[in-house]
mmCIF file with all atom_site columns, C-alpha atoms in Angstrom:
data_model
loop_
_atom_site.group_PDB
_atom_site.id
_atom_site.type_symbol
_atom_site.label_atom_id
_atom_site.label_alt_id
_atom_site.label_comp_id
_atom_site.label_asym_id
_atom_site.label_entity_id
_atom_site.label_seq_id
_atom_site.pdbx_PDB_ins_code
_atom_site.Cartn_x
_atom_site.Cartn_y
_atom_site.Cartn_z
_atom_site.occupancy
_atom_site.B_iso_or_equiv
_atom_site.pdbx_formal_charge
_atom_site.auth_seq_id
_atom_site.auth_comp_id
_atom_site.auth_asym_id
_atom_site.auth_atom_id
_atom_site.pdbx_PDB_model_num
ATOM 1   C CA . ALA A 1 1   ? -13.207 24.319 -9.531  1.00 70.00 ? 30  ALA A CA 1
ATOM 2   C CA . GLN A 1 2   ? -10.161 26.517 -10.077 1.00 79.00 ? 31  GLN A CA 1
ATOM 3   C CA . ALA A 1 3   ? -10.208 27.878 -6.630  1.00 86.00 ? 32  ALA A CA 1
ATOM 4   C CA . MET A 1 4   ? -10.273 24.357 -5.154  1.00 88.00 ? 33  MET A CA 1
ATOM 5   C CA . ALA A 1 5   ? -7.356  23.401 -7.569  1.00 88.00 ? 34  ALA A CA 1
ATOM 6   C CA . ARG A 1 6   ? -5.329  26.302 -6.309  1.00 89.00 ? 35  ARG A CA 1
ATOM 7   C CA . LEU A 1 7   ? -6.089  25.464 -2.617  1.00 92.00 ? 36  LEU A CA 1
ATOM 8   C CA . GLN A 1 8   ? -5.062  21.880 -3.277  1.00 93.00 ? 37  GLN A CA 1
ATOM 9   C CA . TYR A 1 9   ? -1.883  23.179 -5.078  1.00 92.00 ? 38  TYR A CA 1
ATOM 10  C CA . ARG A 1 10  ? -0.867  25.149 -2.018  1.00 94.00 ? 39  ARG A CA 1
ATOM 11  C CA . LEU A 1 11  ? -1.569  22.130 0.239   1.00 94.00 ? 40  LEU A CA 1
ATOM 12  C CA . ALA A 1 12  ? 0.642   19.951 -2.036  1.00 94.00 ? 41  ALA A CA 1
ATOM 13  C CA . GLU A 1 13  ? 3.339   22.552 -2.023  1.00 93.00 ? 42  GLU A CA 1
ATOM 14  C CA . SER A 1 14  ? 3.215   22.752 1.795   1.00 94.00 ? 43  SER A CA 1
ATOM 15  C CA . LEU A 1 15  ? 3.367   19.010 2.144   1.00 94.00 ? 44  LEU A CA 1
ATOM 16  C CA . LEU A 1 16  ? 6.385   18.893 -0.238  1.00 93.00 ? 45  LEU A CA 1
ATOM 17  C CA . HIS A 1 17  ? 8.267   21.515 1.704   1.00 92.00 ? 46  HIS A CA 1
ATOM 18  C CA . LEU A 1 18  ? 7.519   19.486 4.997   1.00 94.00 ? 47  LEU A CA 1
ATOM 19  C CA . GLY A 1 19  ? 8.956   16.374 3.432   1.00 94.00 ? 48  GLY A CA 1
ATOM 20  C CA . PHE A 1 20  ? 5.799   14.544 2.524   1.00 95.00 ? 49  PHE A CA 1
ATOM 21  C CA . ALA A 1 21  ? 6.631   14.105 -1.231  1.00 95.00 ? 50  ALA A CA 1
ATOM 22  C CA . ASP A 1 22  ? 4.441   11.108 -1.820  1.00 95.00 ? 51  ASP A CA 1
ATOM 23  C CA . GLN A 1 23  ? 1.303   12.652 -0.404  1.00 95.00 ? 52  GLN A CA 1
ATOM 24  C CA . ALA A 1 24  ? 1.972   15.932 -2.217  1.00 95.00 ? 53  ALA A CA 1
ATOM 25  C CA . GLU A 1 25  ? 2.493   14.001 -5.553  1.00 96.00 ? 54  GLU A CA 1
ATOM 26  C CA . ARG A 1 26  ? -0.828  12.270 -5.202  1.00 96.00 ? 55  ARG A CA 1
ATOM 27  C CA . ILE A 1 27  ? -2.531  15.638 -4.720  1.00 96.00 ? 56  ILE A CA 1
ATOM 28  C CA . ALA A 1 28  ? -0.601  17.277 -7.505  1.00 95.00 ? 57  ALA A CA 1
ATOM 29  C CA . LYS A 1 29  ? -1.366  14.388 -9.859  1.00 96.00 ? 58  LYS A CA 1
ATOM 30  C CA . THR A 1 30  ? -5.160  14.730 -9.100  1.00 95.00 ? 59  THR A CA 1
ATOM 31  C CA . ILE A 1 31  ? -5.327  18.349 -9.756  1.00 95.00 ? 60  ILE A CA 1
ATOM 32  C CA . GLN A 1 32  ? -3.073  18.132 -12.858 1.00 93.00 ? 61  GLN A CA 1
ATOM 33  C CA . GLU A 1 33  ? -5.225  15.450 -14.366 1.00 94.00 ? 62  GLU A CA 1
ATOM 34  C CA . ARG A 1 34  ? -8.496  17.170 -13.545 1.00 93.00 ? 63  ARG A CA 1
ATOM 35  C CA . SER A 1 35  ? -7.350  20.487 -14.827 1.00 92.00 ? 64  SER A CA 1
ATOM 36  C CA . GLN A 1 36  ? -5.765  18.981 -17.916 1.00 92.00 ? 65  GLN A CA 1
ATOM 37  C CA . GLU A 1 37  ? -9.065  17.254 -18.858 1.00 92.00 ? 66  GLU A CA 1
ATOM 38  C CA . VAL A 1 38  ? -10.730 20.706 -18.923 1.00 90.00 ? 67  VAL A CA 1
ATOM 39  C CA . ALA A 1 39  ? -8.024  22.926 -20.222 1.00 91.00 ? 68  ALA A CA 1
ATOM 40  C CA . GLY A 1 40  ? -5.486  20.669 -21.976 1.00 88.00 ? 69  GLY A CA 1
ATOM 41  C CA . LEU A 1 41  ? -1.673  20.965 -21.860 1.00 86.00 ? 70  LEU A CA 1
ATOM 42  C CA . GLU A 1 42  ? -1.621  24.399 -23.409 1.00 88.00 ? 71  GLU A CA 1
ATOM 43  C CA . ASN A 1 43  ? -2.608  25.961 -20.055 1.00 91.00 ? 72  ASN A CA 1
ATOM 44  C CA . ARG A 1 44  ? -0.255  27.663 -17.707 1.00 93.00 ? 73  ARG A CA 1
ATOM 45  C CA . GLU A 1 45  ? -1.936  26.441 -14.481 1.00 93.00 ? 74  GLU A CA 1
ATOM 46  C CA . VAL A 1 46  ? -1.978  22.852 -15.756 1.00 94.00 ? 75  VAL A CA 1
ATOM 47  C CA . LEU A 1 47  ? 1.802   23.145 -16.435 1.00 96.00 ? 76  LEU A CA 1
ATOM 48  C CA . GLN A 1 48  ? 2.270   24.597 -12.985 1.00 95.00 ? 77  GLN A CA 1
ATOM 49  C CA . TYR A 1 49  ? 0.449   21.565 -11.431 1.00 96.00 ? 78  TYR A CA 1
ATOM 50  C CA . MET A 1 50  ? 2.583   19.224 -13.632 1.00 96.00 ? 79  MET A CA 1
ATOM 51  C CA . ASN A 1 51  ? 5.775   20.934 -12.627 1.00 97.00 ? 80  ASN A CA 1
ATOM 52  C CA . LEU A 1 52  ? 4.866   20.568 -8.953  1.00 97.00 ? 81  LEU A CA 1
ATOM 53  C CA . ARG A 1 53  ? 4.135   16.934 -9.518  1.00 97.00 ? 82  ARG A CA 1
ATOM 54  C CA . ALA A 1 54  ? 7.580   16.507 -11.191 1.00 98.00 ? 83  ALA A CA 1
ATOM 55  C CA . SER A 1 55  ? 9.122   18.333 -8.084  1.00 97.00 ? 84  SER A CA 1
ATOM 56  C CA . CYS A 1 56  ? 7.361   15.799 -5.857  1.00 97.00 ? 85  CYS A CA 1
ATOM 57  C CA . LEU A 1 57  ? 8.705   12.900 -7.783  1.00 97.00 ? 86  LEU A CA 1
ATOM 58  C CA . GLN A 1 58  ? 12.168  14.404 -7.710  1.00 97.00 ? 87  GLN A CA 1
ATOM 59  C CA . SER A 1 59  ? 12.035  14.766 -4.026  1.00 96.00 ? 88  SER A CA 1
ATOM 60  C CA . ALA A 1 60  ? 10.894  11.259 -3.640  1.00 96.00 ? 89  ALA A CA 1
ATOM 61  C CA . GLY A 1 61  ? 13.875  10.087 -5.645  1.00 96.00 ? 90  GLY A CA 1
ATOM 62  C CA . GLU A 1 62  ? 11.801  9.071  -8.652  1.00 97.00 ? 91  GLU A CA 1
ATOM 63  C CA . PHE A 1 63  ? 14.133  10.842 -11.025 1.00 98.00 ? 92  PHE A CA 1
ATOM 64  C CA . GLU A 1 64  ? 13.167  9.153  -14.313 1.00 98.00 ? 93  GLU A CA 1
ATOM 65  C CA . GLN A 1 65  ? 9.492   9.929  -13.927 1.00 98.00 ? 94  GLN A CA 1
ATOM 66  C CA . ALA A 1 66  ? 10.366  13.494 -12.817 1.00 98.00 ? 95  ALA A CA 1
ATOM 67  C CA . LEU A 1 67  ? 12.497  14.009 -15.856 1.00 98.00 ? 96  LEU A CA 1
ATOM 68  C CA . LYS A 1 68  ? 9.663   12.849 -18.159 1.00 98.00 ? 97  LYS A CA 1
ATOM 69  C CA . LEU A 1 69  ? 7.265   15.315 -16.577 1.00 97.00 ? 98  LEU A CA 1
ATOM 70  C CA . TYR A 1 70  ? 9.747   18.176 -16.571 1.00 98.00 ? 99  TYR A CA 1
ATOM 71  C CA . GLU A 1 71  ? 10.485  17.539 -20.281 1.00 98.00 ? 100 GLU A CA 1
ATOM 72  C CA . GLN A 1 72  ? 6.697   17.722 -21.115 1.00 96.00 ? 101 GLN A CA 1
ATOM 73  C CA . VAL A 1 73  ? 6.434   20.923 -19.043 1.00 97.00 ? 102 VAL A CA 1
ATOM 74  C CA . LEU A 1 74  ? 9.376   22.410 -20.802 1.00 97.00 ? 103 LEU A CA 1
ATOM 75  C CA . GLU A 1 75  ? 8.108   21.505 -24.237 1.00 97.00 ? 104 GLU A CA 1
ATOM 76  C CA . ASN A 1 76  ? 4.731   23.096 -23.531 1.00 96.00 ? 105 ASN A CA 1
ATOM 77  C CA . ARG A 1 77  ? 6.170   26.181 -21.654 1.00 97.00 ? 106 ARG A CA 1
ATOM 78  C CA . ARG A 1 78  ? 8.472   26.797 -24.620 1.00 96.00 ? 107 ARG A CA 1
ATOM 79  C CA . ARG A 1 79  ? 5.418   26.907 -26.880 1.00 95.00 ? 108 ARG A CA 1
ATOM 80  C CA . LEU A 1 80  ? 3.104   28.784 -24.521 1.00 96.00 ? 109 LEU A CA 1
ATOM 81  C CA . LEU A 1 81  ? 5.475   31.143 -22.772 1.00 96.00 ? 110 LEU A CA 1
ATOM 82  C CA . GLY A 1 82  ? 8.718   31.188 -24.848 1.00 95.00 ? 111 GLY A CA 1
ATOM 83  C CA . MET A 1 83  ? 12.301  30.481 -23.958 1.00 94.00 ? 112 MET A CA 1
ATOM 84  C CA . SER A 1 84  ? 12.841  33.727 -22.093 1.00 92.00 ? 113 SER A CA 1
ATOM 85  C CA . HIS A 1 85  ? 10.083  33.315 -19.539 1.00 95.00 ? 114 HIS A CA 1
ATOM 86  C CA . THR A 1 86  ? 11.175  32.705 -15.945 1.00 93.00 ? 115 THR A CA 1
ATOM 87  C CA . GLU A 1 87  ? 8.994   29.590 -15.646 1.00 95.00 ? 116 GLU A CA 1
ATOM 88  C CA . THR A 1 88  ? 10.699  28.107 -18.712 1.00 96.00 ? 117 THR A CA 1
ATOM 89  C CA . LEU A 1 89  ? 14.082  28.877 -17.381 1.00 95.00 ? 118 LEU A CA 1
ATOM 90  C CA . ALA A 1 90  ? 13.246  27.336 -14.024 1.00 95.00 ? 119 ALA A CA 1
ATOM 91  C CA . THR A 1 91  ? 12.150  24.160 -15.824 1.00 97.00 ? 120 THR A CA 1
ATOM 92  C CA . ILE A 1 92  ? 15.417  23.972 -17.744 1.00 97.00 ? 121 ILE A CA 1
ATOM 93  C CA . ASN A 1 93  ? 17.233  24.260 -14.447 1.00 95.00 ? 122 ASN A CA 1
ATOM 94  C CA . SER A 1 94  ? 15.079  21.546 -12.812 1.00 96.00 ? 123 SER A CA 1
ATOM 95  C CA . ILE A 1 95  ? 15.929  19.193 -15.836 1.00 98.00 ? 124 ILE A CA 1
ATOM 96  C CA . GLY A 1 96  ? 19.552  19.897 -15.138 1.00 97.00 ? 125 GLY A CA 1
ATOM 97  C CA . ILE A 1 97  ? 19.223  18.987 -11.504 1.00 96.00 ? 126 ILE A CA 1
ATOM 98  C CA . VAL A 1 98  ? 17.435  15.755 -12.261 1.00 98.00 ? 127 VAL A CA 1
ATOM 99  C CA . LEU A 1 99  ? 19.908  14.795 -14.939 1.00 98.00 ? 128 LEU A CA 1
ATOM 100 C CA . ARG A 1 100 ? 22.743  15.481 -12.376 1.00 96.00 ? 129 ARG A CA 1
ATOM 101 C CA . SER A 1 101 ? 20.914  13.221 -9.854  1.00 96.00 ? 130 SER A CA 1
ATOM 102 C CA . LEU A 1 102 ? 20.677  10.509 -12.550 1.00 97.00 ? 131 LEU A CA 1
ATOM 103 C CA . GLY A 1 103 ? 24.473  10.751 -13.052 1.00 96.00 ? 132 GLY A CA 1
ATOM 104 C CA . LYS A 1 104 ? 24.032  12.224 -16.581 1.00 97.00 ? 133 LYS A CA 1
ATOM 105 C CA . HIS A 1 105 ? 26.400  14.925 -15.847 1.00 97.00 ? 134 HIS A CA 1
ATOM 106 C CA . ARG A 1 106 ? 27.340  16.010 -19.411 1.00 97.00 ? 135 ARG A CA 1
ATOM 107 C CA . GLU A 1 107 ? 23.613  16.338 -20.296 1.00 98.00 ? 136 GLU A CA 1
ATOM 108 C CA . ALA A 1 108 ? 23.093  18.359 -17.080 1.00 97.00 ? 137 ALA A CA 1
ATOM 109 C CA . VAL A 1 109 ? 25.945  20.667 -18.048 1.00 97.00 ? 138 VAL A CA 1
ATOM 110 C CA . VAL A 1 110 ? 24.157  21.510 -21.327 1.00 97.00 ? 139 VAL A CA 1
ATOM 111 C CA . GLN A 1 111 ? 20.952  22.344 -19.455 1.00 96.00 ? 140 GLN A CA 1
ATOM 112 C CA . PHE A 1 112 ? 22.712  24.521 -16.973 1.00 96.00 ? 141 PHE A CA 1
ATOM 113 C CA . GLU A 1 113 ? 24.677  26.305 -19.678 1.00 96.00 ? 142 GLU A CA 1
ATOM 114 C CA . GLN A 1 114 ? 21.567  26.970 -21.638 1.00 95.00 ? 143 GLN A CA 1
ATOM 115 C CA . SER A 1 115 ? 19.707  28.260 -18.497 1.00 94.00 ? 144 SER A CA 1
ATOM 116 C CA . LEU A 1 116 ? 22.728  30.415 -17.511 1.00 95.00 ? 145 LEU A CA 1
ATOM 117 C CA . ALA A 1 117 ? 23.157  31.951 -20.936 1.00 95.00 ? 146 ALA A CA 1
ATOM 118 C CA . LEU A 1 118 ? 19.552  32.965 -21.036 1.00 95.00 ? 147 LEU A CA 1
ATOM 119 C CA . ARG A 1 119 ? 19.491  34.218 -17.470 1.00 94.00 ? 148 ARG A CA 1
ATOM 120 C CA . ARG A 1 120 ? 22.627  36.318 -17.978 1.00 94.00 ? 149 ARG A CA 1
ATOM 121 C CA . GLU A 1 121 ? 21.143  37.765 -21.091 1.00 94.00 ? 150 GLU A CA 1
ATOM 122 C CA . LEU A 1 122 ? 17.730  38.677 -19.504 1.00 93.00 ? 151 LEU A CA 1
ATOM 123 C CA . PHE A 1 123 ? 18.773  39.520 -15.901 1.00 93.00 ? 152 PHE A CA 1
ATOM 124 C CA . GLY A 1 124 ? 22.547  40.068 -15.834 1.00 92.00 ? 153 GLY A CA 1
ATOM 125 C CA . ASP A 1 125 ? 25.294  38.373 -13.985 1.00 88.00 ? 154 ASP A CA 1
ATOM 126 C CA . GLU A 1 126 ? 24.404  39.393 -10.471 1.00 86.00 ? 155 GLU A CA 1
ATOM 127 C CA . ASP A 1 127 ? 20.751  38.348 -10.361 1.00 88.00 ? 156 ASP A CA 1
ATOM 128 C CA . LEU A 1 128 ? 20.125  35.839 -7.602  1.00 86.00 ? 157 LEU A CA 1
ATOM 129 C CA . LYS A 1 129 ? 18.698  33.183 -10.023 1.00 90.00 ? 158 LYS A CA 1
ATOM 130 C CA . THR A 1 130 ? 21.698  33.775 -12.418 1.00 92.00 ? 159 THR A CA 1
ATOM 131 C CA . ILE A 1 131 ? 24.084  33.191 -9.407  1.00 90.00 ? 160 ILE A CA 1
ATOM 132 C CA . ALA A 1 132 ? 22.201  30.040 -8.516  1.00 90.00 ? 161 ALA A CA 1
ATOM 133 C CA . ALA A 1 133 ? 22.458  28.805 -12.205 1.00 93.00 ? 162 ALA A CA 1
ATOM 134 C CA . GLN A 1 134 ? 26.192  29.451 -12.150 1.00 94.00 ? 163 GLN A CA 1
ATOM 135 C CA . ASN A 1 135 ? 26.498  27.513 -8.896  1.00 92.00 ? 164 ASN A CA 1
ATOM 136 C CA . ASN A 1 136 ? 24.602  24.535 -10.344 1.00 93.00 ? 165 ASN A CA 1
ATOM 137 C CA . LEU A 1 137 ? 26.783  24.620 -13.503 1.00 96.00 ? 166 LEU A CA 1
ATOM 138 C CA . ALA A 1 138 ? 29.894  24.768 -11.416 1.00 94.00 ? 167 ALA A CA 1
ATOM 139 C CA . LEU A 1 139 ? 28.953  21.805 -9.236  1.00 92.00 ? 168 LEU A CA 1
ATOM 140 C CA . THR A 1 140 ? 28.272  19.741 -12.341 1.00 95.00 ? 169 THR A CA 1
ATOM 141 C CA . LEU A 1 141 ? 31.506  20.795 -14.016 1.00 95.00 ? 170 LEU A CA 1
ATOM 142 C CA . ILE A 1 142 ? 33.327  19.258 -11.035 1.00 92.00 ? 171 ILE A CA 1
ATOM 143 C CA . ASP A 1 143 ? 31.498  16.049 -11.875 1.00 92.00 ? 172 ASP A CA 1
ATOM 144 C CA . VAL A 1 144 ? 32.803  16.051 -15.495 1.00 94.00 ? 173 VAL A CA 1
ATOM 145 C CA . ASP A 1 145 ? 36.399  16.976 -14.472 1.00 91.00 ? 174 ASP A CA 1
ATOM 146 C CA . GLN A 1 146 ? 36.311  20.546 -15.597 1.00 94.00 ? 175 GLN A CA 1
ATOM 147 C CA . VAL A 1 147 ? 37.649  21.628 -12.172 1.00 92.00 ? 176 VAL A CA 1
ATOM 148 C CA . ASP A 1 148 ? 39.470  24.734 -13.247 1.00 93.00 ? 177 ASP A CA 1
ATOM 149 C CA . ARG A 1 149 ? 36.258  26.163 -14.925 1.00 95.00 ? 178 ARG A CA 1
ATOM 150 C CA . ALA A 1 150 ? 34.264  25.240 -11.825 1.00 93.00 ? 179 ALA A CA 1
ATOM 151 C CA . ILE A 1 151 ? 36.685  27.017 -9.501  1.00 91.00 ? 180 ILE A CA 1
ATOM 152 C CA . SER A 1 152 ? 36.575  30.162 -11.682 1.00 93.00 ? 181 SER A CA 1
ATOM 153 C CA . ILE A 1 153 ? 32.817  30.184 -11.559 1.00 93.00 ? 182 ILE A CA 1
ATOM 154 C CA . LEU A 1 154 ? 32.565  29.402 -7.804  1.00 90.00 ? 183 LEU A CA 1
ATOM 155 C CA . GLU A 1 155 ? 35.038  32.162 -6.904  1.00 91.00 ? 184 GLU A CA 1
ATOM 156 C CA . LYS A 1 156 ? 32.853  34.688 -8.773  1.00 90.00 ? 185 LYS A CA 1
ATOM 157 C CA . VAL A 1 157 ? 29.689  33.265 -7.213  1.00 88.00 ? 186 VAL A CA 1
ATOM 158 C CA . ILE A 1 158 ? 31.085  33.552 -3.775  1.00 87.00 ? 187 ILE A CA 1
ATOM 159 C CA . GLU A 1 159 ? 32.377  37.082 -4.445  1.00 87.00 ? 188 GLU A CA 1
ATOM 160 C CA . VAL A 1 160 ? 28.974  38.269 -5.472  1.00 84.00 ? 189 VAL A CA 1
ATOM 161 C CA . ARG A 1 161 ? 27.112  36.384 -2.663  1.00 81.00 ? 190 ARG A CA 1
ATOM 162 C CA . VAL A 1 162 ? 29.413  37.724 0.062   1.00 82.00 ? 191 VAL A CA 1
ATOM 163 C CA . ARG A 1 163 ? 29.403  41.292 -1.277  1.00 80.00 ? 192 ARG A CA 1
ATOM 164 C CA . ASP A 1 164 ? 25.646  41.295 -1.530  1.00 70.00 ? 193 ASP A CA 1
ATOM 165 C CA . SER A 1 165 ? 24.872  39.705 1.799   1.00 68.00 ? 194 SER A CA 1
ATOM 166 C CA . SER A 1 166 ? 25.088  41.209 5.160   1.00 58.00 ? 195 SER A CA 1
ATOM 167 C CA . LYS A 1 167 ? 25.638  37.746 6.777   1.00 54.00 ? 196 LYS A CA 1
ATOM 168 C CA . LEU A 1 168 ? 26.882  34.393 5.575   1.00 60.00 ? 197 LEU A CA 1
ATOM 169 C CA . ASN A 1 169 ? 23.649  32.696 4.229   1.00 69.00 ? 198 ASN A CA 1
ATOM 170 C CA . PRO A 1 170 ? 23.206  28.980 3.451   1.00 73.00 ? 199 PRO A CA 1
ATOM 171 C CA . ASP A 1 171 ? 23.582  29.538 -0.301  1.00 76.00 ? 200 ASP A CA 1
ATOM 172 C CA . THR A 1 172 ? 27.069  31.253 0.277   1.00 77.00 ? 201 THR A CA 1
ATOM 173 C CA . ARG A 1 173 ? 28.128  28.424 2.543   1.00 74.00 ? 202 ARG A CA 1
ATOM 174 C CA . THR A 1 174 ? 27.025  25.852 -0.030  1.00 79.00 ? 203 THR A CA 1
ATOM 175 C CA . SER A 1 175 ? 29.110  27.589 -2.743  1.00 81.00 ? 204 SER A CA 1
ATOM 176 C CA . MET A 1 176 ? 32.145  27.748 -0.312  1.00 80.00 ? 205 MET A CA 1
ATOM 177 C CA . THR A 1 177 ? 31.849  24.007 0.267   1.00 80.00 ? 206 THR A CA 1
ATOM 178 C CA . ALA A 1 178 ? 31.703  23.343 -3.340  1.00 81.00 ? 207 ALA A CA 1
ATOM 179 C CA . LEU A 1 179 ? 34.734  25.592 -3.975  1.00 81.00 ? 208 LEU A CA 1
ATOM 180 C CA . ALA A 1 180 ? 36.667  23.731 -1.178  1.00 84.00 ? 209 ALA A CA 1
ATOM 181 C CA . GLY A 1 181 ? 35.679  20.427 -2.822  1.00 81.00 ? 210 GLY A CA 1
ATOM 182 C CA . ALA A 1 182 ? 36.913  21.713 -6.194  1.00 84.00 ? 211 ALA A CA 1
ATOM 183 C CA . TYR A 1 183 ? 40.238  22.759 -4.654  1.00 80.00 ? 212 TYR A CA 1
ATOM 184 C CA . LEU A 1 184 ? 40.538  19.219 -3.103  1.00 81.00 ? 213 LEU A CA 1
ATOM 185 C CA . ALA A 1 185 ? 39.831  17.663 -6.463  1.00 78.00 ? 214 ALA A CA 1
ATOM 186 C CA . LYS A 1 186 ? 42.463  19.775 -7.996  1.00 79.00 ? 215 LYS A CA 1
ATOM 187 C CA . GLY A 1 187 ? 44.854  19.093 -5.145  1.00 77.00 ? 216 GLY A CA 1
ATOM 188 C CA . GLN A 1 188 ? 45.332  22.689 -4.012  1.00 59.00 ? 217 GLN A CA 1
ATOM 189 C CA . PHE A 1 189 ? 44.373  24.880 -1.157  1.00 51.00 ? 218 PHE A CA 1
ATOM 190 C CA . GLU A 1 190 ? 44.319  28.656 -1.323  1.00 49.00 ? 219 GLU A CA 1
#
């Protein structure tokens, strides 16, 4: 049963990445519910399936439902894995992204700041996931009119991404676009 659930999980993940969020969510829901009946919520794989389901809902634009699931996943991952576990940190970040999508920017800032503080403490300032967390925070700071702070963060993000990359990758371009938007919001070009 576990092997079949893992296979279905990979299928749902692939469907999600191919843009078939609804189909992926149906599969993720089935494996989550079946696994949860057997193992309960205090099980890492069940939480992984639930997290995938939340990702599917998020991709389908069902942000309220995704948020509820992510919050359940976070609550259980905190208990099961602790705050410093990478899966817990990823869930905090996902909640921030969904809150931002819902227009709850101030709540999203709190999530991104929490995720960033923990990532810095555990992995340092130049870890790829720490850089991504900084980028998410900066984008959301623009939404709450903290443009100067966003610019400062984005400049550092771009500096690290350019220095650590042999070519201009999509993440660096995204950060550069966000920085240009922040400069526009502030009314300056440098």
